[in-house]
Coordinates of C-alpha atoms and ligand atoms in Angstrom, one line a residue:
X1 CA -27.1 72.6 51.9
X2 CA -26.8 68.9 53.2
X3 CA -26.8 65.7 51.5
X4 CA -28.5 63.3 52.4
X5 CA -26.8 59.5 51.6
X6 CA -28.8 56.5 51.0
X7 CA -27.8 52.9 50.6
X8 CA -29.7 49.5 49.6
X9 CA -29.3 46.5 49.5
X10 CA -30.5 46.1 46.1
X11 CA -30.5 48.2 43.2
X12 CA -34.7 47.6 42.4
X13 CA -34.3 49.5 45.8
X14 CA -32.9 52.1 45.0
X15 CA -34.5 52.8 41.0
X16 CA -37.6 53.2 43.1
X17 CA -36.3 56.3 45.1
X18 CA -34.8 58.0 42.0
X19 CA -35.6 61.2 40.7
X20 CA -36.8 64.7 41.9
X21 CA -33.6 65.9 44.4
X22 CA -31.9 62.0 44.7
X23 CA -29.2 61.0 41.9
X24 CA -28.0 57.7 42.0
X25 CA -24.2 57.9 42.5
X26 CA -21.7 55.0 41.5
X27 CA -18.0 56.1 41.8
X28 CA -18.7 59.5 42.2
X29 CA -16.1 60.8 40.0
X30 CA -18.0 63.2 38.4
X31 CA -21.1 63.4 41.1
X32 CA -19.0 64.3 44.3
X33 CA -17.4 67.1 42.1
X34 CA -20.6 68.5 41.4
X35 CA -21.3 68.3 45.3
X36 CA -17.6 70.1 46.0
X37 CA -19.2 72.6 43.8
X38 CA -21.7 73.3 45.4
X39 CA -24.6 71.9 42.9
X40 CA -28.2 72.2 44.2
X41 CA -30.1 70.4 41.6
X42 CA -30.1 67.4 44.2
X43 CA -30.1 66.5 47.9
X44 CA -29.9 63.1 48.2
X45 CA -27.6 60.5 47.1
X46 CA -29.0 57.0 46.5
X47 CA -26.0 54.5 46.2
X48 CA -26.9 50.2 46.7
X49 CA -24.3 47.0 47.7
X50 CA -26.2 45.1 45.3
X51 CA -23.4 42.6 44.5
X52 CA -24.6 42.1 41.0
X53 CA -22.7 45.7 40.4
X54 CA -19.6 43.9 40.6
X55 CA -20.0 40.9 38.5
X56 CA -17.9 39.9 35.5
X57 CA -19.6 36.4 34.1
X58 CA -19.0 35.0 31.0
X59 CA -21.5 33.1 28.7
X60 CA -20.1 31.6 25.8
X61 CA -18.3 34.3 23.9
X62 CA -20.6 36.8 25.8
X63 CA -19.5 38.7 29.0
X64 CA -21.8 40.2 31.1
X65 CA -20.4 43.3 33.4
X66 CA -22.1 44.8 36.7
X67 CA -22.0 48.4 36.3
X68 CA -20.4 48.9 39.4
X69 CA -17.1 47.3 38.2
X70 CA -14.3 50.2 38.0
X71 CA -11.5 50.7 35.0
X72 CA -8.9 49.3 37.6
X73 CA -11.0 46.4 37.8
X74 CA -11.1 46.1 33.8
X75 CA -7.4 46.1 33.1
X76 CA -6.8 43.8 36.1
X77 CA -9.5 41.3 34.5
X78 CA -8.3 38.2 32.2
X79 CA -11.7 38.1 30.4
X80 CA -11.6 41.8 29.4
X81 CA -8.3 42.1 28.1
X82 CA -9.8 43.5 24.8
X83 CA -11.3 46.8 26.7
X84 CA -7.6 47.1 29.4
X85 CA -6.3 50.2 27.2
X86 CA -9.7 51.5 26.7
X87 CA -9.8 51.5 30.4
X88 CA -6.3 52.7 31.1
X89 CA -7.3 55.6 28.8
X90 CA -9.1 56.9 31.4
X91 CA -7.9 59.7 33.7
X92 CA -4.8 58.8 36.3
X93 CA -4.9 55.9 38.6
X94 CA -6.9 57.5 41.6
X95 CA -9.6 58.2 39.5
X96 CA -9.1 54.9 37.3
X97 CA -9.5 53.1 41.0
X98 CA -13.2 54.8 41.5
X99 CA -14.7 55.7 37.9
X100 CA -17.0 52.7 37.0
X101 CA -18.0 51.7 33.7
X102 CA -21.4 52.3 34.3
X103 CA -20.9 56.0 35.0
X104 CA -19.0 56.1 31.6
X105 CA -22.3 55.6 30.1
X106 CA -23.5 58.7 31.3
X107 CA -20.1 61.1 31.6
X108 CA -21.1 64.3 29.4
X109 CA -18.4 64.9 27.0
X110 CA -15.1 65.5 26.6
X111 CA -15.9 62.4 28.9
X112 CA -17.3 58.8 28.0
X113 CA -14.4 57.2 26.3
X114 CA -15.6 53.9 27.2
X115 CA -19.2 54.2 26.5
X116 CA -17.1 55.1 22.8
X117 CA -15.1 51.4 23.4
X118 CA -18.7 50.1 23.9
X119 CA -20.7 51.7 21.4
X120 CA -18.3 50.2 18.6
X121 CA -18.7 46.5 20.5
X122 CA -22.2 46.8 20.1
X123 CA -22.9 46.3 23.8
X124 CA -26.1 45.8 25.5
X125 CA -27.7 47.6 28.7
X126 CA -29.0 46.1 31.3
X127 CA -31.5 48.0 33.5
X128 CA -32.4 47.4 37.4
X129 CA -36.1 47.4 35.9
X130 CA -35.4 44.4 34.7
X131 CA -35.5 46.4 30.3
X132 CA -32.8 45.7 28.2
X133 CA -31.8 48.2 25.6
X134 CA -28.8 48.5 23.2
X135 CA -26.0 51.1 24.2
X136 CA -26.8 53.0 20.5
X137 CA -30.7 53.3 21.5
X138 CA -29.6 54.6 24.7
X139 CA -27.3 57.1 23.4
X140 CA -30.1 58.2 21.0
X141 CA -32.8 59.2 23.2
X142 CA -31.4 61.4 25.8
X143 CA -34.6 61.8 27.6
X144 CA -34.3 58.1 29.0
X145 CA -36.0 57.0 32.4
X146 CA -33.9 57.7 35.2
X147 CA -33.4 54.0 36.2
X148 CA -30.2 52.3 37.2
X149 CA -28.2 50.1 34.7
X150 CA -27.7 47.2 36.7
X151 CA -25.0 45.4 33.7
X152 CA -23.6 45.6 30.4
X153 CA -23.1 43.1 28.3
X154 CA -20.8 42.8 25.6
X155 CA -19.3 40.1 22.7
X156 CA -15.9 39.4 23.1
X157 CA -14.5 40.5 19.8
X158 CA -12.2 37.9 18.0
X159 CA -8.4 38.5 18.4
X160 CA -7.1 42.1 16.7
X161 CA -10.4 42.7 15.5
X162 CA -11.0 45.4 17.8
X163 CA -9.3 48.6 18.0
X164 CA -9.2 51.8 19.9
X165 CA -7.3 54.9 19.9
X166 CA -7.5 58.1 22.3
X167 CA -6.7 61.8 21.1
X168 CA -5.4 63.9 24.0
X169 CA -3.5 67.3 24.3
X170 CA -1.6 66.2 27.8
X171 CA -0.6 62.5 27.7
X172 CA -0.8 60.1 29.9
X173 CA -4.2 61.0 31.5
X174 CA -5.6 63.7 29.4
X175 CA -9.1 64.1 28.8
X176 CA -9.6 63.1 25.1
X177 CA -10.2 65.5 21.8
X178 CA -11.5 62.9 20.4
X179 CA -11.5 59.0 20.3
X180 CA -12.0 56.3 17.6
X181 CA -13.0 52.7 18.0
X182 CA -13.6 50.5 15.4
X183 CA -14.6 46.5 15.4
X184 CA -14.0 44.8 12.4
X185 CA -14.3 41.4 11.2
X186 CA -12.6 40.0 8.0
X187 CA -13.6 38.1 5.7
X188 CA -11.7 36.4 3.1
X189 CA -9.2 39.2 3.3
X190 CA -12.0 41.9 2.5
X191 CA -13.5 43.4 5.5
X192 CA -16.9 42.0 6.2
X193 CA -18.6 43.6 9.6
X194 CA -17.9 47.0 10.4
X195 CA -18.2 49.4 13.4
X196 CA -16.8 52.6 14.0
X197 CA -17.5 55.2 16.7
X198 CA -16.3 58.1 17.7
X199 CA -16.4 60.1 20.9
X200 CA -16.1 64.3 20.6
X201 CA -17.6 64.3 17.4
X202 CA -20.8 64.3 18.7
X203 CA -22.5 65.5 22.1
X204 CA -22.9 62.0 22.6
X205 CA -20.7 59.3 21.3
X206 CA -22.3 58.4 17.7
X207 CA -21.5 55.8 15.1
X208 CA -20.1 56.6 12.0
X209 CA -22.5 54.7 9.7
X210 CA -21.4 56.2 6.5
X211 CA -18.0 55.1 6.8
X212 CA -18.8 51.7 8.1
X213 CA -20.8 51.2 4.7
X214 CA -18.4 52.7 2.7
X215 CA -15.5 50.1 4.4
X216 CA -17.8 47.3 3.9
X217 CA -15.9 44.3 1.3
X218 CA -13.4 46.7 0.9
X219 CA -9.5 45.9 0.9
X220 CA -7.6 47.2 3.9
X221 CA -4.6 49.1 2.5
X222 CA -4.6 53.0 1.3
X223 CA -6.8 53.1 -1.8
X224 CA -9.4 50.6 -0.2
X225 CA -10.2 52.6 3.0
X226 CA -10.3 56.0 1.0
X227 CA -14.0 56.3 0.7
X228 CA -14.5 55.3 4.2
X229 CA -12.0 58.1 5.2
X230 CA -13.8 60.7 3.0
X231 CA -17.3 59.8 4.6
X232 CA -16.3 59.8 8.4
X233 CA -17.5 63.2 9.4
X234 CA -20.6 62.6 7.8
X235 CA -24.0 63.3 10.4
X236 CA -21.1 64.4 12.9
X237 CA -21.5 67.2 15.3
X238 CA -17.9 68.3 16.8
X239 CA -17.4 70.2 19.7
X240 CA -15.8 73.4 19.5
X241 CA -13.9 73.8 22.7
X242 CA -11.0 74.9 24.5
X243 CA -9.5 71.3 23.7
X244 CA -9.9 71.8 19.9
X245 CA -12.0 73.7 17.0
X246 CA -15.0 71.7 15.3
X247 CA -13.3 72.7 12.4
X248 CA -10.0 70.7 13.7
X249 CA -11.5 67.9 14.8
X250 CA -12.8 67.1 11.2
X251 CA -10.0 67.6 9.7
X252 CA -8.3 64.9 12.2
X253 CA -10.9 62.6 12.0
X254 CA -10.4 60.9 9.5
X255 CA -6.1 60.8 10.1
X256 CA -6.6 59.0 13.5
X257 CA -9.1 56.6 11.6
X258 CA -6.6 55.7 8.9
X259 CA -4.1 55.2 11.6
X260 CA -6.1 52.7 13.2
X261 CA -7.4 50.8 10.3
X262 CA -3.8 50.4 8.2
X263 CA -2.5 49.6 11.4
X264 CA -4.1 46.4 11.3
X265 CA -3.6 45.3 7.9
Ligands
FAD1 C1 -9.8 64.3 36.9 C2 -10.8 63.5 36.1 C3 -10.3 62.9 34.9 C4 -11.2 62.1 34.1 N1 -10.8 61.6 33.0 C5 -11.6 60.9 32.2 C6 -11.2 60.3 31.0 O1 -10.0 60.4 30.6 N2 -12.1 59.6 30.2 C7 -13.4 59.5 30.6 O2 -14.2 58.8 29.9 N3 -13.8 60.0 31.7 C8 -13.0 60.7 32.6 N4 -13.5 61.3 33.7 C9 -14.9 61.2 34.0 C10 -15.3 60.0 34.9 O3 -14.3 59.8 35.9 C11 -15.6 58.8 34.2 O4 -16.4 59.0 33.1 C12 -16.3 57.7 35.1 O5 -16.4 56.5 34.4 C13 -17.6 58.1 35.7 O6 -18.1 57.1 36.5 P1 -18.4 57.2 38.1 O7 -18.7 55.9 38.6 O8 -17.4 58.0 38.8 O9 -19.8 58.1 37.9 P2 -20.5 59.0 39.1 O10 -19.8 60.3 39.3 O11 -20.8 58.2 40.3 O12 -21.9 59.3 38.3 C14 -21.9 60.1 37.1 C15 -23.3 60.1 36.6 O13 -23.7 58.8 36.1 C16 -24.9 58.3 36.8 N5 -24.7 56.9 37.0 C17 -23.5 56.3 37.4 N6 -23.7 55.0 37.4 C18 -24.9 54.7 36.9 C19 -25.7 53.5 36.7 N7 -25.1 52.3 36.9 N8 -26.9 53.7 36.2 C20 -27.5 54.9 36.0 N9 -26.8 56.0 36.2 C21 -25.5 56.0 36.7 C22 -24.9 59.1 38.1 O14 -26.3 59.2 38.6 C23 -24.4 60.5 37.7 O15 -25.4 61.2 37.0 C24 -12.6 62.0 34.5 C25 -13.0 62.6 35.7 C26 -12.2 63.4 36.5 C27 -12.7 64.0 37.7

């Protein structure tokens, strides 16, 4: 079967021809594979040199980046320092030099470790419709619009508050068991805001909300994090694949999460 490739200028452009047999593709990472394999769910590929895809533009502490804009692009970035090993997380360097991190947002898993990074930040979607939408409503409702996200825009955490750590079988560019991310603010030496989420614990990449409330105004050493360890699986759905058992990946959960948080303290 042929594919058919279609470019515009602008990304309103292109949201207007998707669905049906076109798929919007960005840096094709995961989309030309399923073309090599021979996928025939779709015939056209709608793609757009909108040059709002590559923007990085910072407002205040906010920073606003074009979906277009690649994991090389990250770690080469002064303003997004905070997200460079997030992005160097992901696969080798040829693939880090096309995957975007707009196509994180929608890379099934063992995929999506930055759409993980960004979940914890609390990030924001931008849509070519012109909707905003937070990242978590996103990654709730899986039936969403086919539409294009045009940006996403993100809080630059203060310094060390934000951590992220990667769980892989083949290091350095294995696909991930499971990753942790965690943004946390102190206050008075007690933690005050929390985020945690995890990626491979779910089908998406889910927050662990029981564990954030159980961390909240507590101390960061051993005893204080305990009853945020104990209650990191909760609402969690693991995958049981040929990376790792379900039953593994709780029991790990909650080692890699210590080893973030006490690193900190
Ligand atoms: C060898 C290999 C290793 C990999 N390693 C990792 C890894 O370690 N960690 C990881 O997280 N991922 C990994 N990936 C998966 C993938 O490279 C990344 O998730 C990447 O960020 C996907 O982005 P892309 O631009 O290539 O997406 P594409 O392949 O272009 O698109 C993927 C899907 O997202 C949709 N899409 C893309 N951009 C948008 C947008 N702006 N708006 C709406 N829909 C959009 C497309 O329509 C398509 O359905 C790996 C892939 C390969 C092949």
């Amino acid at each position: 079967m042929s594919i058919e490739v279609k470019s515009f200028d602008t990304l309103r452009q292109a949201s207007e021809v998707l669905g049906g047999s076109a798929q919007y593709i960005a840096g094709g990472t995961l989309l030309m594979r399923k073309v090599n394999y021979g996928d025939q769910s779709f015939n056209q590929l709608v793609q757009s040199t909108d040059p709002a895809l590559k923007q990085i533009q910072s407002q205040g502490d906010e920073i606003l980046i074009g979906a277009g804009v690649t994991m090389s692009e990250i770690m080469q970035h002064p303003q997004l320092q905070f997200l460079g090993e997030v992005a160097r997380s992901v696969g080798g360097p040829a693939i880090r030099n096309m995957a975007t991190i707009g196509g994180n947002l929608f890379a099934p898993r063992p995929y999506g470790d930055m759409a993980t990074a960004l979940l914890a930040l609390d990030a924001n979607l931008h849509w070519a419709s012109g909707q905003q939408q937070s990242l978590e409503q996103f990654l709730e409702r899986s039936d969403a619009a086919r539409d294009i996200v045009h940006s996403i825009s993100v809080r630059q955490p203060p310094t060390g508050a934000f951590q992220y750590l990667k769980v892989s079988r083949v290091k350095p560019k294995g696909v991930s068991l499971l990753t942790v991310a965690v943004l946390l603010n102190r206050e008075n030496g007690r933690t005050g805001n929390v985020r945690i989420a995890f990626g491979g614990m779910a089908p998406e990449p889910r927050r662990a909300m029981a564990a954030e409330q159980a961390l909240q105004g507590a101390s960061l050493d051993e005893s204080g994090i305990q009853r945020c360890l104990a209650a990191c699986t909760e609402g969690m759905a693991p995958a049981d694949d040929s990376l790792a058992s379900s039953w593994y990946r709780n029991e790990v959960a909650p080692v890699y999460l210590k080893r973030l948080l006490l690193q900190r303290s």
